[in-house]
Structure formats: C-alpha cells, structure tokens
Amino acid sequence: AWLVRGAHARSPAAGSVEECLHKLLRDNGLLFQNMQLMGSGREDADVRMLGSGRPFVVDIVDCLNPADLNSCLRSVEAGCGKDDPVWFRNLQVCNRDGRDELNKAVGTYCKTYRCVCWSDKAVSKNSLEQVCLLLSGKTIVQQTPIRVLHRRVRDSRRRTIHKVEIEPV
C-alpha cells in the first residue's frame, strides 16, 4: 500500500506515485526496462490520501535482476522517511492473480468525500434536509478528471451517492 503525506505533497518527477516508485526501485538497484502501476485510486501526489493507504500492483517489464526484487522492496520500504511525500509499506511480489484481485476490488470501494459549502443567504434546516434526501441514493456520471487524462482514457463513469450528510457550521 502507498500513502501520500501532506495536502500538496511533491514527488521527484511529475507527482505520481508511479514515478516516485520507479525512481526508488532504480535507486535501490533494480534493473528493468519499464514498469506500470495499476492502482486503486489516488495515485497523484496532488490529491491527499487519508487513512492507511491503498493497494496497487506494479507490472515490471523485462526485469534483469529478478532475484534481487524482494531485497529491493525491503530497501524501498526502509528508505522512505517521514519527510518523503510518498512512502510504501507491505510491498510484496505477486503473480497475475494479484492484478486480477485488485481489478475486482476496485469496483467495490465506497469512498467518502467532505467539502465545505457556503451561501450568501441563510439556509433553513428544512432546505438542508431536502438536499440530503434529493441526493442520497442518486446515480451521477463522473467524467475523467483533466489532471489524469495523460494516463487514463477519457470516459464517463457511473457513480452512486450512497449517503449525504449536511452539518451547519
């Protein structure tokens, strides 16, 4: 699993977890042609990750020293400091079944979002309750965010709003 620390964490290249891991693997002696990270959301360092991290699978293409992979993974974990924007834990080698399991699990995640909204006018408690009732259980269509179009297909994805809670501040 990986974690991003700080609201605007920066990684060595353009900010993705994949680019950070790529550099760390090479810096710790792993020789390979290419790699591709298949994550389960929040791979960009400009998006704050809360909680204990997210699972991912990395496909390492044409690894020239696969016998060194486990020791390299331990070095990557041990070398991540508290000041690093991205750090890794519980890294392990898996086969193609790991990728399939990750792909199945991604569709089952239920994410929580929080935001602060404001109004120039007073809003009644009844109006807030109506908004909750109106949005809870609705399906929306989410477009691929512009910030990830360089690595993801432009698409429309259906998402369900399971529950809406509003708390006046």
mmCIF file of C-alpha atoms in Angstrom:
data_model
loop_
_atom_site.group_PDB
_atom_site.id
_atom_site.type_symbol
_atom_site.label_atom_id
_atom_site.label_comp_id
_atom_site.label_asym_id
_atom_site.label_seq_id
_atom_site.Cartn_x
_atom_site.Cartn_y
_atom_site.Cartn_z
ATOM 1 C CA ALA A 1 0.000 0.000 0.000
ATOM 2 C CA TRP A 2 1.138 3.578 -0.505
ATOM 3 C CA LEU A 3 0.435 6.812 1.295
ATOM 4 C CA VAL A 4 0.773 10.450 0.306
ATOM 5 C CA ARG A 5 1.602 12.823 3.151
ATOM 6 C CA GLY A 6 0.559 16.457 3.196
ATOM 7 C CA ALA A 7 -2.061 18.340 1.264
ATOM 8 C CA HIS A 8 0.270 19.274 -1.586
ATOM 9 C CA ALA A 9 2.937 16.585 -1.492
ATOM 10 C CA ARG A 10 5.518 16.562 -4.275
ATOM 11 C CA SER A 11 7.335 13.596 -5.748
ATOM 12 C CA PRO A 12 10.577 13.719 -7.735
ATOM 13 C CA ALA A 13 9.011 13.861 -11.204
ATOM 14 C CA ALA A 14 5.547 14.968 -12.251
ATOM 15 C CA GLY A 15 3.958 13.961 -8.992
ATOM 16 C CA SER A 16 2.587 10.469 -9.462
ATOM 17 C CA VAL A 17 3.135 7.549 -7.127
ATOM 18 C CA GLU A 18 4.257 5.514 -10.150
ATOM 19 C CA GLU A 19 7.064 7.938 -10.980
ATOM 20 C CA CYS A 20 8.213 8.051 -7.363
ATOM 21 C CA LEU A 21 8.252 4.243 -7.074
ATOM 22 C CA HIS A 22 10.048 3.945 -10.422
ATOM 23 C CA LYS A 23 12.877 6.133 -9.131
ATOM 24 C CA LEU A 24 13.068 4.342 -5.776
ATOM 25 C CA LEU A 25 13.269 0.901 -7.400
ATOM 26 C CA ARG A 26 16.073 2.046 -9.724
ATOM 27 C CA ASP A 27 17.888 3.841 -6.897
ATOM 28 C CA ASN A 28 17.805 0.594 -4.905
ATOM 29 C CA GLY A 29 19.429 -1.417 -7.690
ATOM 30 C CA LEU A 30 16.544 -2.994 -9.596
ATOM 31 C CA LEU A 31 17.259 -3.147 -13.336
ATOM 32 C CA PHE A 32 14.237 -3.206 -15.662
ATOM 33 C CA GLN A 33 13.038 -1.831 -18.988
ATOM 34 C CA ASN A 34 9.769 -0.325 -17.808
ATOM 35 C CA MET A 35 7.027 -0.564 -15.213
ATOM 36 C CA GLN A 36 3.339 0.226 -14.979
ATOM 37 C CA LEU A 37 1.419 0.883 -11.776
ATOM 38 C CA MET A 38 -2.157 -0.342 -11.579
ATOM 39 C CA GLY A 39 -3.644 1.381 -8.572
ATOM 40 C CA SER A 40 -6.943 1.643 -6.840
ATOM 41 C CA GLY A 41 -7.293 5.396 -6.819
ATOM 42 C CA ARG A 42 -5.416 8.440 -5.525
ATOM 43 C CA GLU A 43 -2.146 7.853 -7.389
ATOM 44 C CA ASP A 44 -1.485 11.587 -7.797
ATOM 45 C CA ALA A 45 0.549 13.386 -5.178
ATOM 46 C CA ASP A 46 -1.665 16.458 -5.561
ATOM 47 C CA VAL A 47 -4.551 14.506 -4.027
ATOM 48 C CA ARG A 48 -4.423 13.979 -0.302
ATOM 49 C CA MET A 49 -4.618 10.361 0.840
ATOM 50 C CA LEU A 50 -6.159 9.831 4.242
ATOM 51 C CA GLY A 51 -6.212 6.543 6.073
ATOM 52 C CA SER A 52 -3.862 3.595 5.818
ATOM 53 C CA GLY A 53 -3.088 3.711 2.101
ATOM 54 C CA ARG A 54 -4.307 1.858 -0.962
ATOM 55 C CA PRO A 55 -3.250 -1.389 -2.600
ATOM 56 C CA PHE A 56 -1.610 -1.414 -6.015
ATOM 57 C CA VAL A 57 0.134 -3.777 -8.407
ATOM 58 C CA VAL A 58 3.237 -2.902 -10.409
ATOM 59 C CA ASP A 59 3.973 -4.730 -13.643
ATOM 60 C CA ILE A 60 7.773 -4.714 -14.052
ATOM 61 C CA VAL A 61 8.723 -5.315 -17.680
ATOM 62 C CA ASP A 62 11.935 -7.191 -18.556
ATOM 63 C CA CYS A 63 13.474 -7.239 -15.086
ATOM 64 C CA LEU A 64 17.181 -8.039 -15.487
ATOM 65 C CA ASN A 65 17.779 -8.999 -11.836
ATOM 66 C CA PRO A 66 14.511 -10.553 -10.542
ATOM 67 C CA ALA A 67 16.365 -12.420 -7.781
ATOM 68 C CA ASP A 68 17.052 -9.030 -6.149
ATOM 69 C CA LEU A 69 13.389 -7.958 -6.155
ATOM 70 C CA ASN A 70 12.493 -8.862 -2.549
ATOM 71 C CA SER A 71 15.578 -7.191 -1.077
ATOM 72 C CA CYS A 72 14.906 -4.140 -3.259
ATOM 73 C CA LEU A 73 11.329 -3.912 -1.945
ATOM 74 C CA ARG A 74 12.571 -4.061 1.661
ATOM 75 C CA SER A 75 15.072 -1.272 0.863
ATOM 76 C CA VAL A 76 12.326 0.872 -0.666
ATOM 77 C CA GLU A 77 10.173 0.458 2.454
ATOM 78 C CA ALA A 78 13.059 1.137 4.836
ATOM 79 C CA GLY A 79 14.304 4.123 2.846
ATOM 80 C CA CYS A 80 11.048 6.068 2.943
ATOM 81 C CA GLY A 81 11.383 8.801 5.542
ATOM 82 C CA LYS A 82 8.750 10.823 7.332
ATOM 83 C CA ASP A 83 9.576 13.858 5.198
ATOM 84 C CA ASP A 84 9.101 12.000 1.919
ATOM 85 C CA PRO A 85 5.855 12.901 0.138
ATOM 86 C CA VAL A 86 5.124 9.259 -0.736
ATOM 87 C CA TRP A 87 6.018 6.184 1.269
ATOM 88 C CA PHE A 88 5.375 2.482 0.901
ATOM 89 C CA ARG A 89 4.663 -0.421 3.235
ATOM 90 C CA ASN A 90 3.867 -4.134 2.927
ATOM 91 C CA LEU A 91 5.405 -4.420 -0.541
ATOM 92 C CA GLN A 92 5.402 -7.983 -1.845
ATOM 93 C CA VAL A 93 5.867 -9.964 -5.033
ATOM 94 C CA CYS A 94 2.679 -11.362 -6.547
ATOM 95 C CA ASN A 95 1.631 -13.139 -9.717
ATOM 96 C CA ARG A 96 -1.051 -12.139 -12.235
ATOM 97 C CA ASP A 97 -3.748 -13.247 -9.788
ATOM 98 C CA GLY A 98 -2.835 -10.221 -7.647
ATOM 99 C CA ARG A 99 -3.654 -7.880 -10.520
ATOM 100 C CA ASP A 100 -6.963 -9.645 -11.131
ATOM 101 C CA GLU A 101 -7.878 -9.398 -7.428
ATOM 102 C CA LEU A 102 -7.084 -5.686 -7.415
ATOM 103 C CA ASN A 103 -9.236 -5.063 -10.502
ATOM 104 C CA LYS A 104 -12.176 -6.902 -8.903
ATOM 105 C CA ALA A 105 -11.834 -5.000 -5.633
ATOM 106 C CA VAL A 106 -11.663 -1.526 -7.222
ATOM 107 C CA GLY A 107 -15.330 -1.642 -8.180
ATOM 108 C CA THR A 108 -16.399 -2.359 -4.613
ATOM 109 C CA TYR A 109 -14.766 0.631 -2.898
ATOM 110 C CA CYS A 110 -17.045 3.093 -1.179
ATOM 111 C CA LYS A 111 -15.302 6.456 -0.873
ATOM 112 C CA THR A 112 -16.088 9.293 1.498
ATOM 113 C CA TYR A 113 -15.768 12.920 0.425
ATOM 114 C CA ARG A 114 -16.030 16.048 2.537
ATOM 115 C CA CYS A 115 -16.440 19.627 1.475
ATOM 116 C CA VAL A 116 -17.314 22.998 2.906
ATOM 117 C CA CYS A 117 -20.089 24.912 1.160
ATOM 118 C CA TRP A 118 -21.243 28.429 1.858
ATOM 119 C CA SER A 119 -24.152 30.638 0.952
ATOM 120 C CA ASP A 120 -24.594 34.398 0.976
ATOM 121 C CA LYS A 121 -28.132 33.836 2.217
ATOM 122 C CA ALA A 122 -29.460 32.000 5.255
ATOM 123 C CA VAL A 123 -30.407 28.379 4.540
ATOM 124 C CA SER A 124 -33.093 26.696 6.593
ATOM 125 C CA LYS A 125 -32.615 23.341 8.273
ATOM 126 C CA ASN A 126 -35.525 22.029 6.200
ATOM 127 C CA SER A 127 -33.748 23.043 2.955
ATOM 128 C CA LEU A 128 -30.614 21.213 4.047
ATOM 129 C CA GLU A 129 -32.619 18.098 4.862
ATOM 130 C CA GLN A 130 -34.263 18.270 1.426
ATOM 131 C CA VAL A 131 -30.832 18.384 -0.254
ATOM 132 C CA CYS A 132 -29.808 15.263 1.669
ATOM 133 C CA LEU A 133 -32.965 13.431 0.591
ATOM 134 C CA LEU A 134 -32.620 14.599 -3.011
ATOM 135 C CA LEU A 135 -29.001 13.466 -3.442
ATOM 136 C CA SER A 136 -28.840 10.303 -1.316
ATOM 137 C CA GLY A 137 -29.145 7.199 -3.463
ATOM 138 C CA LYS A 138 -28.757 9.090 -6.749
ATOM 139 C CA THR A 139 -26.503 7.972 -9.586
ATOM 140 C CA ILE A 140 -24.288 10.569 -11.230
ATOM 141 C CA VAL A 141 -22.000 10.456 -14.262
ATOM 142 C CA GLN A 142 -18.396 11.353 -13.493
ATOM 143 C CA GLN A 143 -16.055 12.450 -16.272
ATOM 144 C CA THR A 144 -12.373 11.531 -16.185
ATOM 145 C CA PRO A 145 -10.603 14.379 -14.351
ATOM 146 C CA ILE A 146 -8.417 16.567 -16.579
ATOM 147 C CA ARG A 147 -5.423 16.088 -14.282
ATOM 148 C CA VAL A 148 -5.260 12.341 -15.073
ATOM 149 C CA LEU A 149 -6.029 12.388 -18.815
ATOM 150 C CA HIS A 150 -2.335 11.886 -19.631
ATOM 151 C CA ARG A 151 -2.566 8.328 -18.279
ATOM 152 C CA ARG A 152 -6.242 7.382 -18.340
ATOM 153 C CA VAL A 153 -8.823 7.098 -21.104
ATOM 154 C CA ARG A 154 -11.385 9.902 -21.261
ATOM 155 C CA ASP A 155 -14.553 8.210 -20.120
ATOM 156 C CA SER A 156 -17.819 8.677 -18.276
ATOM 157 C CA ARG A 157 -18.245 6.546 -15.178
ATOM 158 C CA ARG A 158 -21.464 5.985 -13.252
ATOM 159 C CA ARG A 159 -21.168 6.614 -9.517
ATOM 160 C CA THR A 160 -23.742 6.222 -6.769
ATOM 161 C CA ILE A 161 -24.110 8.771 -3.983
ATOM 162 C CA HIS A 162 -24.911 6.441 -1.115
ATOM 163 C CA LYS A 163 -25.460 8.994 1.603
ATOM 164 C CA VAL A 164 -25.349 12.765 2.060
ATOM 165 C CA GLU A 165 -24.994 14.435 5.420
ATOM 166 C CA ILE A 166 -25.029 18.184 5.957
ATOM 167 C CA GLU A 167 -23.863 19.838 9.130
ATOM 168 C CA PRO A 168 -24.207 23.624 9.508
ATOM 169 C CA VAL A 169 -21.051 25.314 10.781
#
